[in-house]
Structure formats: C-alpha cells, structure tokens
GROMACS .gro file of C-alpha atoms in nm:
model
  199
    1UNK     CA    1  13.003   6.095  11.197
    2UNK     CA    2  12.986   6.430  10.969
    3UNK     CA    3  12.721   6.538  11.242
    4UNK     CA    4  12.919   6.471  11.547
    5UNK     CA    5  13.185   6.765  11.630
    6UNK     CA    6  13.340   6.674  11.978
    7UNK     CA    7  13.437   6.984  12.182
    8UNK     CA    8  13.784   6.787  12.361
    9UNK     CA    9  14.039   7.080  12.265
   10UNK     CA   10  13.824   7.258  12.461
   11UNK     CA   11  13.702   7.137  12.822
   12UNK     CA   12  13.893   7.172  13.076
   13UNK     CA   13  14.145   6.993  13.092
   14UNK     CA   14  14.298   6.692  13.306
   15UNK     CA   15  14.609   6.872  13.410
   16UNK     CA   16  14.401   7.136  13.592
   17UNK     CA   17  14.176   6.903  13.718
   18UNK     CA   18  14.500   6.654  13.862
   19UNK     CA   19  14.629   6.971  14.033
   20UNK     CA   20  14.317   7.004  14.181
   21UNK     CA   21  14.351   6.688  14.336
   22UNK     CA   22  14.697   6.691  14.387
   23UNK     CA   23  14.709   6.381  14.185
   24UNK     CA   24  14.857   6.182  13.889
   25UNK     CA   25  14.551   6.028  13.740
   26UNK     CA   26  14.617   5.673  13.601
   27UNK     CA   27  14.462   5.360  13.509
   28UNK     CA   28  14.517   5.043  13.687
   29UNK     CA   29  14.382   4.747  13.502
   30UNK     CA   30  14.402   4.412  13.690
   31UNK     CA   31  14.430   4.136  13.528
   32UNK     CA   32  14.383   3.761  13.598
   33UNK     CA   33  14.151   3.432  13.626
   34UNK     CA   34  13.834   3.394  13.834
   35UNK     CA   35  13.937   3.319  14.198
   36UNK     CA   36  14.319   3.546  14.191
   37UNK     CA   37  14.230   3.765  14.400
   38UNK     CA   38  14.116   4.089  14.155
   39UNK     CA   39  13.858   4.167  14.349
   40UNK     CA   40  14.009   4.176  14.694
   41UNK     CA   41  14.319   4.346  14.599
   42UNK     CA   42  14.138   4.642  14.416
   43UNK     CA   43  13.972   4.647  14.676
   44UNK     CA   44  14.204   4.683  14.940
   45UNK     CA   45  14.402   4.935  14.680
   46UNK     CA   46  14.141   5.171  14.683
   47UNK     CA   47  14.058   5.177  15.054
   48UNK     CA   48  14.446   5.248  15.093
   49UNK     CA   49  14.443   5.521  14.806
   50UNK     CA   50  14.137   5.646  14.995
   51UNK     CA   51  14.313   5.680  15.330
   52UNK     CA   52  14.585   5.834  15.164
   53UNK     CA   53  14.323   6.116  15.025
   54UNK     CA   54  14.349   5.991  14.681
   55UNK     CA   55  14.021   6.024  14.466
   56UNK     CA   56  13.925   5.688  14.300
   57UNK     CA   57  13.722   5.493  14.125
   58UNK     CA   58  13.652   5.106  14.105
   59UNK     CA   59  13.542   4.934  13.807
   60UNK     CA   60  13.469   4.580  13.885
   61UNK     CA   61  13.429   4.323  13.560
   62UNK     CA   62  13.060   4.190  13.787
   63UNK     CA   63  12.953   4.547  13.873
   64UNK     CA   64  12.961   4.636  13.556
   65UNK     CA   65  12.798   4.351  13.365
   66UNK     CA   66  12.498   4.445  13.623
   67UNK     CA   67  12.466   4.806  13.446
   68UNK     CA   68  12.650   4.929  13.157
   69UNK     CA   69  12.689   4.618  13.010
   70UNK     CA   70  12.418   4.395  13.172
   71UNK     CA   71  12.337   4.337  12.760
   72UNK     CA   72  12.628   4.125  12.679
   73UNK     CA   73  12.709   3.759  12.724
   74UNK     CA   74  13.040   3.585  12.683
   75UNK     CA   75  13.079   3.528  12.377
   76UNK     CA   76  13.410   3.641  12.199
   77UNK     CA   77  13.277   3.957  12.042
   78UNK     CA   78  13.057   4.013  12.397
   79UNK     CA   79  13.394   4.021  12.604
   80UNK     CA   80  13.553   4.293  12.397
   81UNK     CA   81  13.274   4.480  12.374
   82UNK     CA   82  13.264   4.454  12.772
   83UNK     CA   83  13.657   4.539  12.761
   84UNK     CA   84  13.602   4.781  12.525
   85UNK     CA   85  13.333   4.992  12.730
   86UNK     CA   86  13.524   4.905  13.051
   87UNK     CA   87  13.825   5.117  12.859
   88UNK     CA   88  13.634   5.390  12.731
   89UNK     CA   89  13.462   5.417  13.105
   90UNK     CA   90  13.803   5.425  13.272
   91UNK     CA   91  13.928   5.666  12.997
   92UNK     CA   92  13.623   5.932  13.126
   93UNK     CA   93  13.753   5.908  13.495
   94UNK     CA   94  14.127   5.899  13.381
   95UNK     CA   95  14.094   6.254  13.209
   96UNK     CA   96  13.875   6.391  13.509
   97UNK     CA   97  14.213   6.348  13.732
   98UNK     CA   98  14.073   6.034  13.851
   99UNK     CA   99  14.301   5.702  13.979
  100UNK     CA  100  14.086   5.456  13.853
  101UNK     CA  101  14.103   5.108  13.920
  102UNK     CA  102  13.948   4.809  13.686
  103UNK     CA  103  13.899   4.451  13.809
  104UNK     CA  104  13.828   4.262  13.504
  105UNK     CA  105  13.938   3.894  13.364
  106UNK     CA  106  14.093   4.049  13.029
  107UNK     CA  107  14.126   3.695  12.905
  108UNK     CA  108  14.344   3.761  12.604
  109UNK     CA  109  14.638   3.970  12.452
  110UNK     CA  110  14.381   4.100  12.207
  111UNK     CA  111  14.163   4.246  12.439
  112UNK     CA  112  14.420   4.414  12.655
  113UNK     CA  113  14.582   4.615  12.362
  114UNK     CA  114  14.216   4.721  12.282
  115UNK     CA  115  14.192   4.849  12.621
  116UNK     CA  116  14.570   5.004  12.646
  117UNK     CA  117  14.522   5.168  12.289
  118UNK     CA  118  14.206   5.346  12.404
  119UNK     CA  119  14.330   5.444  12.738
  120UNK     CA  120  14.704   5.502  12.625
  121UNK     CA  121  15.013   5.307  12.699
  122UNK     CA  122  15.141   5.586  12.922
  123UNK     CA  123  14.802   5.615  13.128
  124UNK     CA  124  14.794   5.182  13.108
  125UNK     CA  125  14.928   5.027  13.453
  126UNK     CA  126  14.915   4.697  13.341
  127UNK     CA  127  14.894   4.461  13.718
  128UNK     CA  128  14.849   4.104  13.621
  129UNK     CA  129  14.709   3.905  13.972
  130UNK     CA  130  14.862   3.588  13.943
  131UNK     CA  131  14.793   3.230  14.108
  132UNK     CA  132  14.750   2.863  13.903
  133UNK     CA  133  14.429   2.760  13.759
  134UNK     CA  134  14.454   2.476  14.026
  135UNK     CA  135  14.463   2.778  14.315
  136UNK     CA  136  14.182   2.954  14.136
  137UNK     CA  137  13.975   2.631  14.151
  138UNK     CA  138  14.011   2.528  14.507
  139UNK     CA  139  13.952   2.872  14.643
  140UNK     CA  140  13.603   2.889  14.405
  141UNK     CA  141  13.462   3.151  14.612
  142UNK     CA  142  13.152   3.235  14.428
  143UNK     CA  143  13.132   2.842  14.330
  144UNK     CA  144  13.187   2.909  13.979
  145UNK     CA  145  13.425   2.660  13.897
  146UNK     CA  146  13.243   2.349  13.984
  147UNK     CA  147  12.944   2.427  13.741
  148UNK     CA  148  13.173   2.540  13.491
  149UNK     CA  149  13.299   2.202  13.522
  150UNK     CA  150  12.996   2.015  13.510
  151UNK     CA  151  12.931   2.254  13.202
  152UNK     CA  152  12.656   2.426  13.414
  153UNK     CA  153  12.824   2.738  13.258
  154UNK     CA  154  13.018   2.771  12.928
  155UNK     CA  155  13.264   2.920  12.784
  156UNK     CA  156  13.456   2.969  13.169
  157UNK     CA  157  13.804   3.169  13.168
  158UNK     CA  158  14.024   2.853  13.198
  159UNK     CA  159  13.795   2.604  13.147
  160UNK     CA  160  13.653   2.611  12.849
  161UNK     CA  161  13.742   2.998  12.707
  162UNK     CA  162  14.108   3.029  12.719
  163UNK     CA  163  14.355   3.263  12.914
  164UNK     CA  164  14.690   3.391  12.792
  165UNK     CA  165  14.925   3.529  13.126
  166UNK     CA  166  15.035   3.890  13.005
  167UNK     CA  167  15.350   3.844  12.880
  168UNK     CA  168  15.514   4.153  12.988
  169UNK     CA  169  15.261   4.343  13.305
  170UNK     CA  170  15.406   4.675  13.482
  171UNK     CA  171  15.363   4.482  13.827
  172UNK     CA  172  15.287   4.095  13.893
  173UNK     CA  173  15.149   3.970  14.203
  174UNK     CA  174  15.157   3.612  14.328
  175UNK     CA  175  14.865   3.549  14.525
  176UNK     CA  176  14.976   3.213  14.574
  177UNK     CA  177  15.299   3.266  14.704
  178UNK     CA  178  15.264   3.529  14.907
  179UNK     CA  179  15.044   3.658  15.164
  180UNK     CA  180  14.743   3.893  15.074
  181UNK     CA  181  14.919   4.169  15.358
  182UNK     CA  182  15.224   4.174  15.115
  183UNK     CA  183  15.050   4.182  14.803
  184UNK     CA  184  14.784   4.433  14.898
  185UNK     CA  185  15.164   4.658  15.039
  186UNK     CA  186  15.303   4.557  14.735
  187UNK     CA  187  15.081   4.660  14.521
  188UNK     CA  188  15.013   4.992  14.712
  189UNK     CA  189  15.349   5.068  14.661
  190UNK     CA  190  15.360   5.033  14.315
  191UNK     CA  191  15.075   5.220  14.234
  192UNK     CA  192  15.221   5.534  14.447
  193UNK     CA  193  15.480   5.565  14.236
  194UNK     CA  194  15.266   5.613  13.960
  195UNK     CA  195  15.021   5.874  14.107
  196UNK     CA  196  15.223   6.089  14.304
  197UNK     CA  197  15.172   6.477  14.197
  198UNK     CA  198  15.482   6.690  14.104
  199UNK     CA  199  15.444   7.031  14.060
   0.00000   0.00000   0.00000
C-alpha cells in the first residue's frame, strides 16, 4: 500500500453531485431468503423511484454473480467476498449521488455489518423482506428449493447454509401477510423519506 495514494479529499464531491440530482443518495440493502420477494420489490422500487425522476441503480445478488463476481461459489468466505464487493460497488454509486438499491440474501449478521461498515451506518437502509421458509419454499420460483432438497445444490440459504432474521432492520416487509401493492407502497414510502433533497 506505500505505492497507492488515493486522491478522495479531492474529487468532487457527493454533495455537489446530490444537488445535481436533487437527491439524497442512499443505500438500500434488501435483505431476505430465496423466494421473499427481493427481487420483485427492488424492482418495483426502482421503477417507482424512476417515475419519480430519481436516478438509481439496481444491484441484484444473480446479476452480479454473472459479472463481478461470476468467480466465487458459496462457500462461507465466497459469500462475504460477494457481500463485500456488493458493498464496495454500492459505496461507488452512493458517493456519485446515486439511490442505489441491492437485492442480495445477506445470510448472516456478520456479513451485514461488513457491508454497513463499508457503506456507513448513516448511508445503510437496512429493509429486511420477510416471509417463512415454508412461504419461500412453496412459491420456488426459479425451482431452487426442490434440488436443494434433494441435495442437487448445497449449502442453500435455509436449507443447508443458515439464515439469521436481522434483528433490528430500518423497515420490515411481510410478504406473506400482505399484498405485494402494499408492500411495494410501503416500501416506496419509506425509502422517500430517506432520499428527499433539502436545500
């Protein structure tokens, strides 16, 4: 590192590029098992950011692991070094004004303070997408469940790789109790209040 001399005191900086925008850049990390509803929500989020004339960007966990990180498996050091790029990724848009929005499993406590400790706990907008393992698996969209279960494919989020529930998100969302209209509103809502721009 005695060769490396990064130039950050000196670019420009996010505030001028937020005003720019006429946004609050932020990070919106959504959490939650295979099957939630991650996907579809961010989705939906940034479509409605979109038509609101937000700028945006959309980091989904199975995007990604087809480029920047189509070199890692799921192992336990794999998945934080997928987290861990996934941060620093989301940290780049974050300081270029941008409302960026990550889709990714985030399996444990440990990997989510990686993530919040790179991005920072004020820029961090913790939304954990919540439904049952038993929801998860009878939904199965992509099929993933059943071969997980007939060990087809290992170490499976819930399965056979374990998930621990945030303990304390900004926003939770119960797929499985409420409709995806009121979640994707819900949601929406929440994240407006963190990007509005105040002069």
């Amino acid at each position: 590192m005695d060769n490396i001399h990064p130039i950050f005191d000196t670019v420009l900086s996010r505030e001028k590029k937020e005003a720019l925008l006429k946004q609050k850049s932020a990070v919106v990390w959504m959490v939650g098992l295979s099957g939630s509803g991650k996907s579809t929500l961010a989705r939906a989020l940034e479509k409605d950011l979109h038509a609101k004339g937000f700028l945006t960007m959309l980091l989904d966990g199975d995007n990604l692991r087809t480029g920047i990180n189509n070199n890692l498996g799921f192992s336990e050091a794999d998945r934080m070094e997928n987290i861990r790029r996934a941060a620093e990724t989301s940290k780049l848009f974050l300081n270029c004004g941008v409302i960026t929005i990550c889709s990714l499993i985030s399996p444990t406590e440990e990997i989510r303070i990686m993530a919040k400790n790179i991005i920072g706990e004020q820029d961090f907008f913790e939304v954990y997408i919540n439904a049952p393992l038993e929801v998860c698996e009878q939904r199965d969209v992509k099929g993933l469940y059943e071969k997980a279960r007939k060990g087809e494919i290992k170490d499976f989020t819930g399965i056979d790789s374990p998930f621990e529930a945030p303990q304390k998100p900004a926003v939770e969302i119960r797929t499985d109790l409420c409709s995806m209209e009121d979640c994707r509103n819900t949601l929406l809502e929440k994240v407006l209040e963190r990007t509005e721009y105040k002069v």
